[in-house]
mmCIF file of C-alpha atoms in Angstrom:
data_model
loop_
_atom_site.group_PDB
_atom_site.id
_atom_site.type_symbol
_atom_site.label_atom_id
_atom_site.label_comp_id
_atom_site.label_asym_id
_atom_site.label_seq_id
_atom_site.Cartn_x
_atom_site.Cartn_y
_atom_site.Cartn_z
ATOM 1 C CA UNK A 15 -38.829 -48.161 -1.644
ATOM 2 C CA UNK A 16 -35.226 -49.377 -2.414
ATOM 3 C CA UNK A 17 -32.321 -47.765 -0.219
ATOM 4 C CA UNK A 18 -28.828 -47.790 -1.868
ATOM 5 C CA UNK A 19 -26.405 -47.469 0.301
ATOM 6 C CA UNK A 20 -23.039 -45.819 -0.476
ATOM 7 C CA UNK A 21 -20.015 -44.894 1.157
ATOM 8 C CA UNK A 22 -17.415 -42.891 -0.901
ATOM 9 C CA UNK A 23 -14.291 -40.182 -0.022
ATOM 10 C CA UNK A 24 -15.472 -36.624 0.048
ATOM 11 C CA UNK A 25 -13.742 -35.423 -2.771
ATOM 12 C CA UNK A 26 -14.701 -33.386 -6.029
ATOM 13 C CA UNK A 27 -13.854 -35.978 -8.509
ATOM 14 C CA UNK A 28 -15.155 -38.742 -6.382
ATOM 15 C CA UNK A 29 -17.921 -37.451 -5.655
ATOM 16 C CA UNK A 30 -19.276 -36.714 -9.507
ATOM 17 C CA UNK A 31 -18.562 -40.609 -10.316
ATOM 18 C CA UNK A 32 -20.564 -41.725 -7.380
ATOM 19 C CA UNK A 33 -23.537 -38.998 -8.033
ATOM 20 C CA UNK A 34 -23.119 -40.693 -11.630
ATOM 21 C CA UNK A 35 -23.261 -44.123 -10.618
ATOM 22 C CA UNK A 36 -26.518 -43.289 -8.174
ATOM 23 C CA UNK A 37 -28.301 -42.071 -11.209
ATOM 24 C CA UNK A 38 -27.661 -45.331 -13.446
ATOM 25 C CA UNK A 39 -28.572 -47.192 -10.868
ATOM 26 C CA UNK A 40 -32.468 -45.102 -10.861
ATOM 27 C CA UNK A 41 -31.526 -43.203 -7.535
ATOM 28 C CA UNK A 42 -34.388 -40.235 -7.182
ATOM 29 C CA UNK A 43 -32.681 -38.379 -4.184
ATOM 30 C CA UNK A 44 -29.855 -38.662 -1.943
ATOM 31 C CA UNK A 45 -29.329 -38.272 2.067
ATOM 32 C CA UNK A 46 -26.111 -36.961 2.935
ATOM 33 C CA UNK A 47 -25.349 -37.162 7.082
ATOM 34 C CA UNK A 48 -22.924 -35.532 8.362
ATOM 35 C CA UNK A 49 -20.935 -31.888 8.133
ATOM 36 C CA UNK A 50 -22.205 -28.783 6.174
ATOM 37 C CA UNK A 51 -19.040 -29.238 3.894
ATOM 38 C CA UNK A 52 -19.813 -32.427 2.678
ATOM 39 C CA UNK A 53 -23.576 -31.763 2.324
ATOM 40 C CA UNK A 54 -22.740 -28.548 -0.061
ATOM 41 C CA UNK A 55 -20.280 -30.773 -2.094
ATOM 42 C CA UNK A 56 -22.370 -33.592 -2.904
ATOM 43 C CA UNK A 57 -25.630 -30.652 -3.536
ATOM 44 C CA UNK A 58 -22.928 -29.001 -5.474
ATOM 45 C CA UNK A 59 -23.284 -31.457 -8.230
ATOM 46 C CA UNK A 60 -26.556 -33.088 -7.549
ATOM 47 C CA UNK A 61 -28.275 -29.866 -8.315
ATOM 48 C CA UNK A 62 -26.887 -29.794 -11.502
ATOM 49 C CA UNK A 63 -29.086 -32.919 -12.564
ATOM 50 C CA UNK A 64 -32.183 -31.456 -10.641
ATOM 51 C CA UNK A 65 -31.699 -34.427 -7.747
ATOM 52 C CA UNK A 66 -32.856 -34.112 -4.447
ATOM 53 C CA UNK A 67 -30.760 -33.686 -1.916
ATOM 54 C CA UNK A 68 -31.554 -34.250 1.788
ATOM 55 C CA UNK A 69 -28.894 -33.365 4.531
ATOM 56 C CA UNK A 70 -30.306 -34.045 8.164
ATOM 57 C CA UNK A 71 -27.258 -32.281 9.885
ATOM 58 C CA UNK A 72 -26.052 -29.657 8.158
ATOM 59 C CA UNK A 73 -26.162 -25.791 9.508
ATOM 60 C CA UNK A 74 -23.583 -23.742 8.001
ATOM 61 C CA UNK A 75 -25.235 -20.707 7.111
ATOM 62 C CA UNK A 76 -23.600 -20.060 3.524
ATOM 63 C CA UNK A 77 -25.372 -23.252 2.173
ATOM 64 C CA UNK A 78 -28.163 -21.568 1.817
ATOM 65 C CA UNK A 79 -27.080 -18.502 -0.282
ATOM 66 C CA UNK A 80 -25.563 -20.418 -2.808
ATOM 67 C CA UNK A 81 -28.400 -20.750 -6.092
ATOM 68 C CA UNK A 82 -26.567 -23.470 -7.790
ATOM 69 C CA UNK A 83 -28.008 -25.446 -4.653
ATOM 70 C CA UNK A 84 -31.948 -25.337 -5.495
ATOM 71 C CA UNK A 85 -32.006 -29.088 -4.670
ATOM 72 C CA UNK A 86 -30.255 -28.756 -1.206
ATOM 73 C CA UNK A 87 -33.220 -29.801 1.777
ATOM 74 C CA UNK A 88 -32.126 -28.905 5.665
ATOM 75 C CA UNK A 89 -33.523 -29.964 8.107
ATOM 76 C CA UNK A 90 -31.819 -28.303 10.860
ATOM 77 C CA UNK A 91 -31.760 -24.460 11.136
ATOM 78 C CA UNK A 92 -29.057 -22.490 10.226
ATOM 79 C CA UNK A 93 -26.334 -21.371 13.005
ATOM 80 C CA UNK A 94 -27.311 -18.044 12.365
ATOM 81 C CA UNK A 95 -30.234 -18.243 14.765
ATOM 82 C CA UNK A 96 -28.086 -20.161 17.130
ATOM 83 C CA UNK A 97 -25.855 -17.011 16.919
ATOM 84 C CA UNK A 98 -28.391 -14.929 17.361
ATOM 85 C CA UNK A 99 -29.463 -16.877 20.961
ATOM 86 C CA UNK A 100 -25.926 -16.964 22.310
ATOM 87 C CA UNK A 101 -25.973 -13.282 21.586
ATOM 88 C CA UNK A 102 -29.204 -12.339 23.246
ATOM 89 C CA UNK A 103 -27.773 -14.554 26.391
ATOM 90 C CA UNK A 104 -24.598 -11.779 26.714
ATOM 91 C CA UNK A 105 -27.011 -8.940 25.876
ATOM 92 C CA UNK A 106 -29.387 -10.276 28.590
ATOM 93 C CA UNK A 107 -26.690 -10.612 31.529
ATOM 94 C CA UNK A 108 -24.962 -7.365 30.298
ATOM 95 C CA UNK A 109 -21.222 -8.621 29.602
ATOM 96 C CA UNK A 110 -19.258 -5.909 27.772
ATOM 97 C CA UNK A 111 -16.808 -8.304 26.285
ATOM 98 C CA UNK A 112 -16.040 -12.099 25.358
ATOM 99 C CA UNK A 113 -13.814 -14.213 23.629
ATOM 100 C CA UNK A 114 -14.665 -17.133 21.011
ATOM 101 C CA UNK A 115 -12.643 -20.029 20.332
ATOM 102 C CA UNK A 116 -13.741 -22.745 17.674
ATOM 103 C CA UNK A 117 -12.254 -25.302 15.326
ATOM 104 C CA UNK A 118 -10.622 -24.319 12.502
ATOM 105 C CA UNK A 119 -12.971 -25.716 9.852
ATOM 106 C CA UNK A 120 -16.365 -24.560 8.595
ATOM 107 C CA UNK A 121 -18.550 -25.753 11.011
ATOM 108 C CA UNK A 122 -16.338 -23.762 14.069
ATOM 109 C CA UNK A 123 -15.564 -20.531 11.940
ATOM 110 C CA UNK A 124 -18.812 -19.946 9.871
ATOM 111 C CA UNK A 125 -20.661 -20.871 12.873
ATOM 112 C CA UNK A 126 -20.348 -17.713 15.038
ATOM 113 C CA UNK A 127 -19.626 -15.274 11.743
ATOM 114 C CA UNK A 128 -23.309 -13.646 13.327
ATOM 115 C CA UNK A 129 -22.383 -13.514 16.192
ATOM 116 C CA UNK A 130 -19.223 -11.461 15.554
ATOM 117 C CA UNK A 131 -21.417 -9.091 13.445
ATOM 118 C CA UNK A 132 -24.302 -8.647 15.968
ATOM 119 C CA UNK A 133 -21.229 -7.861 18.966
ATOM 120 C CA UNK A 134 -19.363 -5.546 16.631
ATOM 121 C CA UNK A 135 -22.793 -3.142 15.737
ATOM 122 C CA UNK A 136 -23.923 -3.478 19.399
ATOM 123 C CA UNK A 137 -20.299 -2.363 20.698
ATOM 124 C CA UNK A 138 -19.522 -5.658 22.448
ATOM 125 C CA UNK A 139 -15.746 -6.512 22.499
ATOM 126 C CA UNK A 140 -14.900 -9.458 21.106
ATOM 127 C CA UNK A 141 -11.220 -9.667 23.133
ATOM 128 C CA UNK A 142 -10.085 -12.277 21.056
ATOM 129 C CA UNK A 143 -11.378 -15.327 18.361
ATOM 130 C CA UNK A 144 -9.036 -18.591 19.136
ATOM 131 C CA UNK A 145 -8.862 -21.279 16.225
ATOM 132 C CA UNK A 146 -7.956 -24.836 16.656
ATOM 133 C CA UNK A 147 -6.818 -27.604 14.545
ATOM 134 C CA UNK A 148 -9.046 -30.735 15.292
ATOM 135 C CA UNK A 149 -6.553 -33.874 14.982
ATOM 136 C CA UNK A 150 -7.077 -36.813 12.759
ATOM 137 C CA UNK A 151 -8.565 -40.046 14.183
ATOM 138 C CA UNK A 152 -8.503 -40.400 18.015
ATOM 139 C CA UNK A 153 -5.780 -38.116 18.773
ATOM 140 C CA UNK A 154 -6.661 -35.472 21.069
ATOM 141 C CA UNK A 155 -6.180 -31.499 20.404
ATOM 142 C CA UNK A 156 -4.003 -29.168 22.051
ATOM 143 C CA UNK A 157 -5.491 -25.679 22.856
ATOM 144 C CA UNK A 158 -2.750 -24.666 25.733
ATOM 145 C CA UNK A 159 -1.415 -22.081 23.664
ATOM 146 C CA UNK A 160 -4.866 -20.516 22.472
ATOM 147 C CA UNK A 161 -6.418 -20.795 25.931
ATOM 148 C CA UNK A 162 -3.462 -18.910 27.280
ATOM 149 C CA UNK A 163 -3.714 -16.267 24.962
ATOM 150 C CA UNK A 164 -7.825 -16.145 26.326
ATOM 151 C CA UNK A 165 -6.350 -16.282 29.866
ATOM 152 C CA UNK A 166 -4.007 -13.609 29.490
ATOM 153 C CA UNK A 167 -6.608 -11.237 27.904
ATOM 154 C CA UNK A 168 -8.492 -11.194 31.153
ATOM 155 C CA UNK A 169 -11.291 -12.704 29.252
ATOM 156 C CA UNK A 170 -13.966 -14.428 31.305
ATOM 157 C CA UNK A 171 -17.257 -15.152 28.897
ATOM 158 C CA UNK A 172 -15.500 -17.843 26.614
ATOM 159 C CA UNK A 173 -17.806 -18.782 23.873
ATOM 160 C CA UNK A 174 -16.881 -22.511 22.502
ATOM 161 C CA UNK A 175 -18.558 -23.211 19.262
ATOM 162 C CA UNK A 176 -16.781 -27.057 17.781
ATOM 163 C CA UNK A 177 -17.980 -30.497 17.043
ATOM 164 C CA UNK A 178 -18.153 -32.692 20.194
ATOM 165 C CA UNK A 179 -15.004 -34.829 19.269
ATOM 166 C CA UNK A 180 -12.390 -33.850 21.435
ATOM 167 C CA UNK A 181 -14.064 -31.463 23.816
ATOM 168 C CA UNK A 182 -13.688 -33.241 27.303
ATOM 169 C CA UNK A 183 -10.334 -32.765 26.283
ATOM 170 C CA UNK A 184 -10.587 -28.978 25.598
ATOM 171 C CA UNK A 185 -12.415 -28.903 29.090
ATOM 172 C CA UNK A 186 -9.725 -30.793 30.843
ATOM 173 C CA UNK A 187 -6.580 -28.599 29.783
ATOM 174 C CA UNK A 188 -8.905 -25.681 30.755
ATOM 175 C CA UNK A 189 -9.366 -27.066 34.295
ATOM 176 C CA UNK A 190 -5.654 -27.354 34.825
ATOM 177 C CA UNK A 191 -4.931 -23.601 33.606
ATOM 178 C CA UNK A 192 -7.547 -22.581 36.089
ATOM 179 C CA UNK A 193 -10.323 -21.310 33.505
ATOM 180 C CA UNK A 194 -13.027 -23.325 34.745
ATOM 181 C CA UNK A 195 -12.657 -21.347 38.336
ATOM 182 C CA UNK A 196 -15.237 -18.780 39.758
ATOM 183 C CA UNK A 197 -15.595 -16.341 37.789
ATOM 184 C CA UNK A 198 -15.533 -18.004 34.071
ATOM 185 C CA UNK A 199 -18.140 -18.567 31.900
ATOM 186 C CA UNK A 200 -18.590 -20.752 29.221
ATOM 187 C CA UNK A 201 -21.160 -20.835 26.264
ATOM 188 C CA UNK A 202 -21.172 -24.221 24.505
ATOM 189 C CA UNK A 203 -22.824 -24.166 20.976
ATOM 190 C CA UNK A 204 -25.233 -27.019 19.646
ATOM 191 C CA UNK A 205 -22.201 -29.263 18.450
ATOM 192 C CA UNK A 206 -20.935 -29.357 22.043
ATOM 193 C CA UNK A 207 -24.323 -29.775 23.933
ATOM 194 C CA UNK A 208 -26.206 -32.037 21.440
ATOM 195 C CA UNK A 209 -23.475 -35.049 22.393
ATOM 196 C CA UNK A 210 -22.858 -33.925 25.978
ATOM 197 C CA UNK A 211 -22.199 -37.349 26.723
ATOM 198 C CA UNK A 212 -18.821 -37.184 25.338
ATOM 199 C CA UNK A 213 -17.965 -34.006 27.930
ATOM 200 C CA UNK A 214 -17.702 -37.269 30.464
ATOM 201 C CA UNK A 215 -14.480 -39.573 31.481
ATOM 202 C CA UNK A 216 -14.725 -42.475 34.235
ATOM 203 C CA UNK A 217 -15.265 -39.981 36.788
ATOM 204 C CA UNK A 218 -18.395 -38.629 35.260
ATOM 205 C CA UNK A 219 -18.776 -35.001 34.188
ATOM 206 C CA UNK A 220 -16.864 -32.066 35.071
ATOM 207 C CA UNK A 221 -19.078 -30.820 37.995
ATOM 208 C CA UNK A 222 -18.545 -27.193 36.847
ATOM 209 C CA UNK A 223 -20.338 -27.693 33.319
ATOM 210 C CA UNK A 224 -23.585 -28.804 34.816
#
């Protein structure tokens, strides 16, 4: 079996040369790591020529209701069910209300889209959803102004659903506003927990997450 290995930017145009080039070269199928946006791109056009394509990672729950992605091969389930769980945890410990605060890209916003509906026809309150912008590179994000807005709603079930870049951070300006007191709760989604590692500094890991 021959592996070709290619790296490319994740955009339309550059995307259809490289598919192109694959398939000169006698490429049967691809594997694309990585986000659920990137995965539907490349499957986007793929599909088109009836190739394969296999994404390890991806989750967002609208790749799968798309046709023109027959090709498209997960191998993760959707966040739907994951949804579904962190639901059936406030349904099980009877909390009448939350908030939800993700990143503001696919993976944070169509990741808890169930979760809103399931709260809304079981007449949960949702108090508030909080989007942030994840910065480029290794610059760190700032969620003051969208945990105050949590804070000040009285909210006290926080449900965090983001990729795991940047999240000791999140936890850290949450510890200094007081949110990660008595009394708060907070859900972490897949993204967070399945690199947990990164929740840790040289002082180890904030003793009220474990």
């Amino acid at each position: 079996i021959r592996i070709f290995h290619r790296t490319f930017e994740n955009t339309p145009n550059n995307i259809v040369q490289n598919i192109c080039l694959m398939m000169k070269r006698g490429v049967a199928g691809i594997i694309i790591p990585g986000a659920s946006i990137h995965a539907g791109m490349v499957a986007d056009t793929a599909s088109q020529y009836s190739m394969p394509v296999i994404a390890p990672t991806a989750t967002d729950p609208f790749l799968e209701s798309q046709v023109k992605r027959k090709t498209l091969i997960r191998l993760l389930p959707s966040d739907v069910y994951q949804s579904r769980a962190v639901f059936d945890i406030i349904r099980h410990y009877e909390w009448k209300q939350f908030s939800i605060l993700t990143s503001y890209d696919p993976y944070g916003i169509n990741g808890v889209l169930e979760l809103q509906w399931l709260a809304t026809n079981n007449h949960i309150k949702i108090l508030n959803i909080q989007h942030f912008q994840l910065p480029l590179g290794n610059k760190k994000p700032n969620v003051y102004s969208e945990l105050s807005i949590i804070k000040n709603s009285m909210a006290r079930v926080i449900v965090l659903n983001c990729h795991a870049k940047g999240t000791f951070s999140i936890f850290k300006q949450a510890h200094q506003m007081g949110m990660l007191d008595k009394g708060f709760v907070w859900i972490l989604t897949e993204g967070i927990t399945g690199a947990h590692h990164m929740l840790a500094d040289e002082f180890g890991f904030f003793s009220t997450l474990l």
